Amino acid sequence: MEHLQESFFLFSAFTLAGTSVITARFVTHHVGTFTITVVSMFFAILCLAPLCGRKLPHAIGTMDKKQWLMLLLQALFGVFLFRMFLLEGLLHTSAAEAGILTGATPAITTILAWVLLKEHANKKTFAGILCTVGGILLVQGIVTKGSDFASEHFWGNMLVLFAAASESLFNIFSRMNSLKTDEAEKEPLDPRVQTLLVSAMALGLCLVPALFEHPLVSLTTIGLVQWSALAWYGAIVTALSFICWFAGIKRCSAYTAAAFSGMMPFTALILSVWVLGEHAGWEQWSGGVLIMLGMILIGLRDGKRDDQSERDLSIILSDNVHYDRR
């Protein structure tokens, strides 16, 4: 039952996160990149503050420097850099293509978990990585002769891939934070409190850059559609999605989280065609299928190997704790 709950939370988190590409499309040409993040974080905090109540001051009083640092890293990579790269990338590519390319997140997360966290990777995992790389190359138009897709959208797609890498680092840091909390036998932060703190840090990181975008001028000229998009970006894409993420990542492995992150490109591709009316050619659909296949292969891991990965990672974190104490 606990496994099903974690799966539901992760599925919900990445499905909601996949709407970020579509939501951003409504505002990227009207409001600056950092202004979008600041306003959406404000909406997120506005929704989260009443839900946290007394848990917030209690959590702040019990957190140590390492926990604060880990939350700052999550805010930096999961919000600040992810949205900066994604929003800038959407200025130079389509929402459908951007949505597909966020499907690189499972493969990048898997590679980082293998290299940084020393988690075991089986043949299916490596096959999933190869499928993801093949899908990206197909979407990029590199493997099709006579395609001008690469030259037209190359830099926008590269920025989206940087966003996927930032999301992957966010996944890794979140998992490390959860395991370090278990190792220290501390009470984990409430997902609502954790989301609020990460949102507040992200707002602080974006505040100064947003001032150079003349936010008051741009915000006074947008209409109801853009304000609704900003509110959705804050309340749903940030607040609700992050709550589901922090609730689901507590007990699952980094590979499981990587597999579910493939819901982002699937959701984004479907909505970009359905809501925005964008056209996706055979290269995009084929690349999307390959990336989704990679997600499935990465997720098809032997349970014993996952358990072993958890034990190995716990040992690594335990050694780091002892080393720090020395």
Short mmCIF file of C-alpha atoms in Angstrom, two decimals:
data_model
loop_
_atom_site.label_atom_id
_atom_site.label_comp_id
_atom_site.label_asym_id
_atom_site.label_seq_id
_atom_site.Cartn_x
_atom_site.Cartn_y
_atom_site.Cartn_z
CA MET A 1 0.00 0.00 0.00
CA GLU A 2 2.84 2.38 0.84
CA HIS A 3 4.46 1.67 -2.54
CA LEU A 4 1.19 2.50 -4.31
CA GLN A 5 0.93 5.78 -2.40
CA GLU A 6 4.47 6.77 -3.34
CA SER A 7 3.79 5.87 -6.97
CA PHE A 8 0.59 7.92 -6.95
CA PHE A 9 2.38 10.95 -5.48
CA LEU A 10 5.24 10.77 -8.00
CA PHE A 11 2.84 10.20 -10.91
CA SER A 12 0.79 13.23 -9.84
CA ALA A 13 3.88 15.37 -9.26
CA PHE A 14 5.34 14.87 -12.72
CA THR A 15 2.00 14.98 -14.52
CA LEU A 16 1.32 18.39 -12.98
CA ALA A 17 4.91 19.47 -13.66
CA GLY A 18 4.39 18.60 -17.32
CA THR A 19 1.78 21.36 -17.58
CA SER A 20 4.54 23.90 -16.82
CA VAL A 21 5.66 23.91 -20.46
CA ILE A 22 2.16 24.77 -21.68
CA THR A 23 1.52 27.27 -18.91
CA ALA A 24 4.79 29.06 -19.59
CA ARG A 25 3.90 29.37 -23.25
CA PHE A 26 1.06 31.75 -22.35
CA VAL A 27 3.36 34.21 -20.57
CA THR A 28 6.91 33.90 -21.95
CA HIS A 29 6.40 36.52 -24.65
CA HIS A 30 4.64 38.94 -22.28
CA VAL A 31 6.59 38.80 -19.00
CA GLY A 32 10.29 38.37 -18.22
CA THR A 33 11.69 34.98 -17.20
CA PHE A 34 12.54 35.88 -13.61
CA THR A 35 9.38 37.94 -13.18
CA ILE A 36 7.33 34.85 -14.07
CA THR A 37 9.13 32.85 -11.39
CA VAL A 38 8.79 35.55 -8.73
CA VAL A 39 5.05 35.96 -9.30
CA SER A 40 4.42 32.21 -9.45
CA MET A 41 6.42 31.69 -6.24
CA PHE A 42 4.34 34.40 -4.59
CA PHE A 43 1.14 32.56 -5.52
CA ALA A 44 2.65 29.31 -4.27
CA ILE A 45 3.60 30.79 -0.89
CA LEU A 46 0.17 32.40 -0.63
CA CYS A 47 -1.44 28.97 -1.01
CA LEU A 48 1.03 27.12 1.23
CA ALA A 49 1.25 29.47 4.21
CA PRO A 50 -2.24 28.67 5.59
CA LEU A 51 -1.61 24.93 5.10
CA CYS A 52 1.62 24.96 7.12
CA GLY A 53 0.34 26.77 10.20
CA ARG A 54 2.42 26.11 13.30
CA LYS A 55 4.46 23.44 11.57
CA LEU A 56 6.54 26.10 9.82
CA PRO A 57 8.13 27.80 12.88
CA HIS A 58 8.62 24.41 14.54
CA ALA A 59 10.43 23.03 11.47
CA ILE A 60 12.64 26.13 11.14
CA GLY A 61 13.68 25.78 14.77
CA THR A 62 14.80 22.16 14.35
CA MET A 63 16.67 22.42 11.03
CA ASP A 64 20.47 22.35 10.91
CA LYS A 65 22.88 23.96 8.42
CA LYS A 66 23.03 20.90 6.18
CA GLN A 67 19.26 20.81 5.81
CA TRP A 68 19.20 24.50 4.92
CA LEU A 69 21.96 23.96 2.36
CA MET A 70 20.12 21.03 0.80
CA LEU A 71 16.91 23.06 0.51
CA LEU A 72 18.89 25.91 -1.08
CA LEU A 73 20.32 23.50 -3.66
CA GLN A 74 16.82 22.23 -4.41
CA ALA A 75 15.59 25.80 -4.90
CA LEU A 76 18.59 26.64 -7.10
CA PHE A 77 18.36 23.65 -9.43
CA GLY A 78 14.68 22.67 -9.17
CA VAL A 79 13.22 26.15 -9.57
CA PHE A 80 15.72 28.91 -10.38
CA LEU A 81 17.84 27.19 -13.05
CA PHE A 82 15.12 24.84 -14.31
CA ARG A 83 12.69 27.66 -15.02
CA MET A 84 15.36 30.00 -16.34
CA PHE A 85 16.50 27.47 -18.93
CA LEU A 86 12.97 26.28 -19.75
CA LEU A 87 11.43 29.73 -20.14
CA GLU A 88 14.34 31.01 -22.20
CA GLY A 89 14.25 27.87 -24.31
CA LEU A 90 10.55 28.31 -25.05
CA LEU A 91 11.38 31.63 -26.71
CA HIS A 92 13.30 29.70 -29.38
CA THR A 93 11.44 26.40 -29.75
CA SER A 94 7.92 25.00 -29.65
CA ALA A 95 6.13 23.77 -26.55
CA ALA A 96 5.75 20.30 -28.13
CA GLU A 97 9.47 19.95 -28.75
CA ALA A 98 10.35 21.40 -25.35
CA GLY A 99 7.96 18.99 -23.67
CA ILE A 100 9.50 16.02 -25.43
CA LEU A 101 13.03 17.07 -24.54
CA THR A 102 12.21 17.27 -20.85
CA GLY A 103 12.00 13.50 -21.25
CA ALA A 104 15.78 13.49 -20.97
CA THR A 105 15.31 13.91 -17.21
CA PRO A 106 15.00 10.15 -16.44
CA ALA A 107 18.21 9.32 -18.30
CA ILE A 108 20.16 12.20 -16.77
CA THR A 109 18.87 11.35 -13.29
CA THR A 110 19.87 7.73 -13.82
CA ILE A 111 23.39 8.70 -14.89
CA LEU A 112 23.77 11.01 -11.89
CA ALA A 113 22.45 8.34 -9.51
CA TRP A 114 24.93 5.88 -10.97
CA VAL A 115 27.92 8.26 -10.87
CA LEU A 116 27.26 10.37 -7.78
CA LEU A 117 25.20 8.05 -5.58
CA LYS A 118 26.83 4.80 -6.70
CA GLU A 119 23.45 3.15 -7.31
CA HIS A 120 23.59 -0.06 -9.33
CA ALA A 121 22.43 0.08 -12.94
CA ASN A 122 21.38 -3.00 -14.92
CA LYS A 123 21.19 -3.65 -18.66
CA LYS A 124 17.63 -2.35 -18.89
CA THR A 125 18.76 0.91 -17.30
CA PHE A 126 21.48 1.42 -19.89
CA ALA A 127 19.06 0.44 -22.67
CA GLY A 128 16.69 3.11 -21.34
CA ILE A 129 19.47 5.70 -21.47
CA LEU A 130 20.28 4.76 -25.08
CA CYS A 131 16.58 5.05 -26.03
CA THR A 132 16.45 8.50 -24.46
CA VAL A 133 19.56 9.67 -26.31
CA GLY A 134 18.16 8.27 -29.57
CA GLY A 135 14.87 10.03 -28.97
CA ILE A 136 16.61 13.34 -28.35
CA LEU A 137 18.65 13.00 -31.54
CA LEU A 138 15.50 12.19 -33.49
CA VAL A 139 13.62 15.17 -32.06
CA GLN A 140 16.64 17.36 -32.76
CA GLY A 141 16.49 16.33 -36.43
CA ILE A 142 20.09 15.18 -36.50
CA VAL A 143 19.27 11.70 -37.84
CA THR A 144 16.96 12.89 -40.64
CA LYS A 145 18.48 14.23 -43.85
CA GLY A 146 17.27 17.52 -45.21
CA SER A 147 15.69 18.60 -41.93
CA ASP A 148 16.07 22.25 -40.99
CA PHE A 149 14.73 21.56 -37.50
CA ALA A 150 18.17 21.45 -35.89
CA SER A 151 19.29 24.82 -37.23
CA GLU A 152 15.97 26.48 -36.45
CA HIS A 153 15.45 25.31 -32.88
CA PHE A 154 18.89 24.09 -31.85
CA TRP A 155 19.68 26.63 -29.13
CA GLY A 156 16.16 26.57 -27.72
CA ASN A 157 16.33 22.79 -27.46
CA MET A 158 19.76 22.94 -25.83
CA LEU A 159 18.35 25.27 -23.15
CA VAL A 160 15.50 22.83 -22.53
CA LEU A 161 18.05 20.03 -22.11
CA PHE A 162 19.87 22.19 -19.55
CA ALA A 163 16.52 22.53 -17.78
CA ALA A 164 16.17 18.74 -17.77
CA ALA A 165 19.66 18.45 -16.27
CA SER A 166 18.72 20.94 -13.56
CA GLU A 167 15.58 18.95 -12.78
CA SER A 168 17.69 15.80 -12.54
CA LEU A 169 20.04 17.42 -10.03
CA PHE A 170 16.98 18.52 -8.07
CA ASN A 171 15.84 14.87 -7.99
CA ILE A 172 19.22 13.72 -6.70
CA PHE A 173 19.48 16.40 -4.02
CA SER A 174 15.93 15.68 -2.86
CA ARG A 175 16.70 11.97 -2.50
CA MET A 176 19.97 12.67 -0.68
CA ASN A 177 18.18 15.02 1.70
CA SER A 178 15.56 12.36 2.46
CA LEU A 179 18.17 9.67 3.11
CA LYS A 180 20.33 11.95 5.25
CA THR A 181 17.26 12.74 7.34
CA ASP A 182 16.63 9.01 7.83
CA GLU A 183 20.29 8.38 8.62
CA ALA A 184 20.29 11.06 11.32
CA GLU A 185 17.00 9.64 12.64
CA LYS A 186 15.37 13.04 12.36
CA GLU A 187 11.72 13.68 11.73
CA PRO A 188 11.32 14.48 8.01
CA LEU A 189 10.00 17.87 7.05
CA ASP A 190 6.33 18.07 6.24
CA PRO A 191 6.00 18.22 2.40
CA ARG A 192 4.02 21.45 2.68
CA VAL A 193 6.66 23.10 4.84
CA GLN A 194 9.45 21.88 2.58
CA THR A 195 7.67 23.20 -0.50
CA LEU A 196 7.08 26.59 1.13
CA LEU A 197 10.73 26.95 2.17
CA VAL A 198 12.01 25.96 -1.27
CA SER A 199 9.54 28.38 -2.89
CA ALA A 200 10.64 31.23 -0.62
CA MET A 201 14.31 30.57 -1.40
CA ALA A 202 13.58 30.45 -5.13
CA LEU A 203 11.70 33.75 -4.89
CA GLY A 204 14.71 35.30 -3.16
CA LEU A 205 17.08 34.01 -5.86
CA CYS A 206 14.94 35.46 -8.66
CA LEU A 207 14.02 38.77 -7.04
CA VAL A 208 17.10 40.80 -8.03
CA PRO A 209 17.25 39.56 -11.67
CA ALA A 210 13.51 40.25 -11.98
CA LEU A 211 14.04 43.92 -11.12
CA PHE A 212 16.01 44.36 -14.36
CA GLU A 213 13.03 43.12 -16.39
CA HIS A 214 10.79 46.09 -15.43
CA PRO A 215 8.21 43.81 -13.82
CA LEU A 216 5.65 46.47 -12.92
CA VAL A 217 5.40 47.65 -16.51
CA SER A 218 5.00 44.17 -17.97
CA LEU A 219 2.58 42.93 -15.30
CA THR A 220 0.23 45.88 -15.78
CA THR A 221 -0.11 45.14 -19.49
CA ILE A 222 -1.03 41.45 -19.35
CA GLY A 223 -4.58 40.15 -19.38
CA LEU A 224 -6.69 37.57 -17.55
CA VAL A 225 -5.23 34.62 -19.48
CA GLN A 226 -1.66 35.51 -18.48
CA TRP A 227 -2.61 36.11 -14.83
CA SER A 228 -4.45 32.79 -14.77
CA ALA A 229 -1.35 31.10 -16.17
CA LEU A 230 0.81 32.69 -13.47
CA ALA A 231 -1.63 31.60 -10.77
CA TRP A 232 -1.65 28.02 -12.14
CA TYR A 233 2.14 28.07 -12.32
CA GLY A 234 2.30 28.96 -8.64
CA ALA A 235 -0.59 27.06 -7.05
CA ILE A 236 -0.52 23.87 -9.15
CA VAL A 237 2.83 23.51 -10.93
CA THR A 238 4.77 24.66 -7.87
CA ALA A 239 2.75 24.17 -4.67
CA LEU A 240 0.70 21.04 -5.39
CA SER A 241 3.30 19.40 -7.62
CA PHE A 242 6.13 19.90 -5.12
CA ILE A 243 3.99 18.66 -2.22
CA CYS A 244 3.33 15.45 -4.15
CA TRP A 245 7.01 15.19 -5.06
CA PHE A 246 8.33 15.56 -1.51
CA ALA A 247 5.67 13.13 -0.26
CA GLY A 248 6.65 10.51 -2.84
CA ILE A 249 10.45 10.77 -2.79
CA LYS A 250 10.78 9.85 0.90
CA ARG A 251 10.98 6.08 0.41
CA CYS A 252 11.56 5.40 -3.29
CA SER A 253 14.91 5.14 -5.08
CA ALA A 254 16.34 7.74 -7.42
CA TYR A 255 15.73 5.35 -10.34
CA THR A 256 12.02 5.10 -9.51
CA ALA A 257 11.76 8.87 -9.39
CA ALA A 258 13.62 9.04 -12.70
CA ALA A 259 11.12 6.69 -14.32
CA PHE A 260 8.11 8.72 -13.21
CA SER A 261 9.71 11.96 -14.40
CA GLY A 262 8.98 10.72 -17.91
CA MET A 263 5.38 11.83 -17.35
CA MET A 264 6.55 15.41 -17.93
CA PRO A 265 7.19 15.07 -21.68
CA PHE A 266 4.11 12.91 -22.22
CA THR A 267 1.83 15.47 -20.57
CA ALA A 268 3.52 18.41 -22.30
CA LEU A 269 3.35 16.85 -25.77
CA ILE A 270 -0.34 15.93 -25.51
CA LEU A 271 -1.33 19.34 -24.13
CA SER A 272 0.76 21.28 -26.66
CA VAL A 273 -1.13 19.59 -29.49
CA TRP A 274 -4.53 19.64 -27.79
CA VAL A 275 -4.48 23.06 -26.07
CA LEU A 276 -2.05 25.11 -28.17
CA GLY A 277 -2.83 23.46 -31.49
CA GLU A 278 0.85 22.95 -32.28
CA HIS A 279 1.90 20.46 -34.94
CA ALA A 280 4.17 17.57 -34.06
CA GLY A 281 5.75 15.75 -36.99
CA TRP A 282 6.77 12.11 -37.20
CA GLU A 283 10.22 12.97 -35.84
CA GLN A 284 8.73 14.47 -32.67
CA TRP A 285 6.25 11.64 -32.13
CA SER A 286 8.86 8.97 -32.84
CA GLY A 287 11.37 10.69 -30.58
CA GLY A 288 8.72 10.98 -27.90
CA VAL A 289 7.97 7.24 -28.15
CA LEU A 290 11.68 6.42 -27.79
CA ILE A 291 12.00 8.71 -24.76
CA MET A 292 8.91 7.16 -23.17
CA LEU A 293 10.33 3.69 -23.87
CA GLY A 294 13.52 4.79 -22.15
CA MET A 295 11.48 5.91 -19.15
CA ILE A 296 9.80 2.49 -18.95
CA LEU A 297 13.08 0.59 -19.27
CA ILE A 298 14.70 2.69 -16.56
CA GLY A 299 11.71 2.01 -14.33
CA LEU A 300 11.82 -1.77 -14.89
CA ARG A 301 14.40 -2.49 -12.25
CA ASP A 302 14.73 -5.61 -10.15
CA GLY A 303 13.40 -4.97 -6.65
CA LYS A 304 16.44 -6.60 -5.03
CA ARG A 305 18.74 -4.29 -6.91
CA ASP A 306 16.75 -1.28 -5.73
CA ASP A 307 17.01 -2.51 -2.15
CA GLN A 308 20.75 -3.01 -2.58
CA SER A 309 21.05 0.50 -4.04
CA GLU A 310 19.24 1.88 -1.04
CA ARG A 311 21.61 0.05 1.32
CA ASP A 312 24.70 1.14 -0.63
CA LEU A 313 23.54 4.74 -0.68
CA SER A 314 22.79 4.64 3.04
CA ILE A 315 26.35 3.37 3.66
CA ILE A 316 27.79 6.19 1.52
CA LEU A 317 25.79 8.80 3.37
CA SER A 318 26.71 7.23 6.72
CA ASP A 319 30.41 7.38 5.80
CA ASN A 320 30.02 11.03 4.83
CA VAL A 321 28.38 11.79 8.17
CA HIS A 322 31.21 10.10 10.08
CA TYR A 323 33.80 11.88 7.95
CA ASP A 324 32.18 15.26 8.60
CA ARG A 325 32.18 14.57 12.32
CA ARG A 326 35.91 13.83 12.19
#
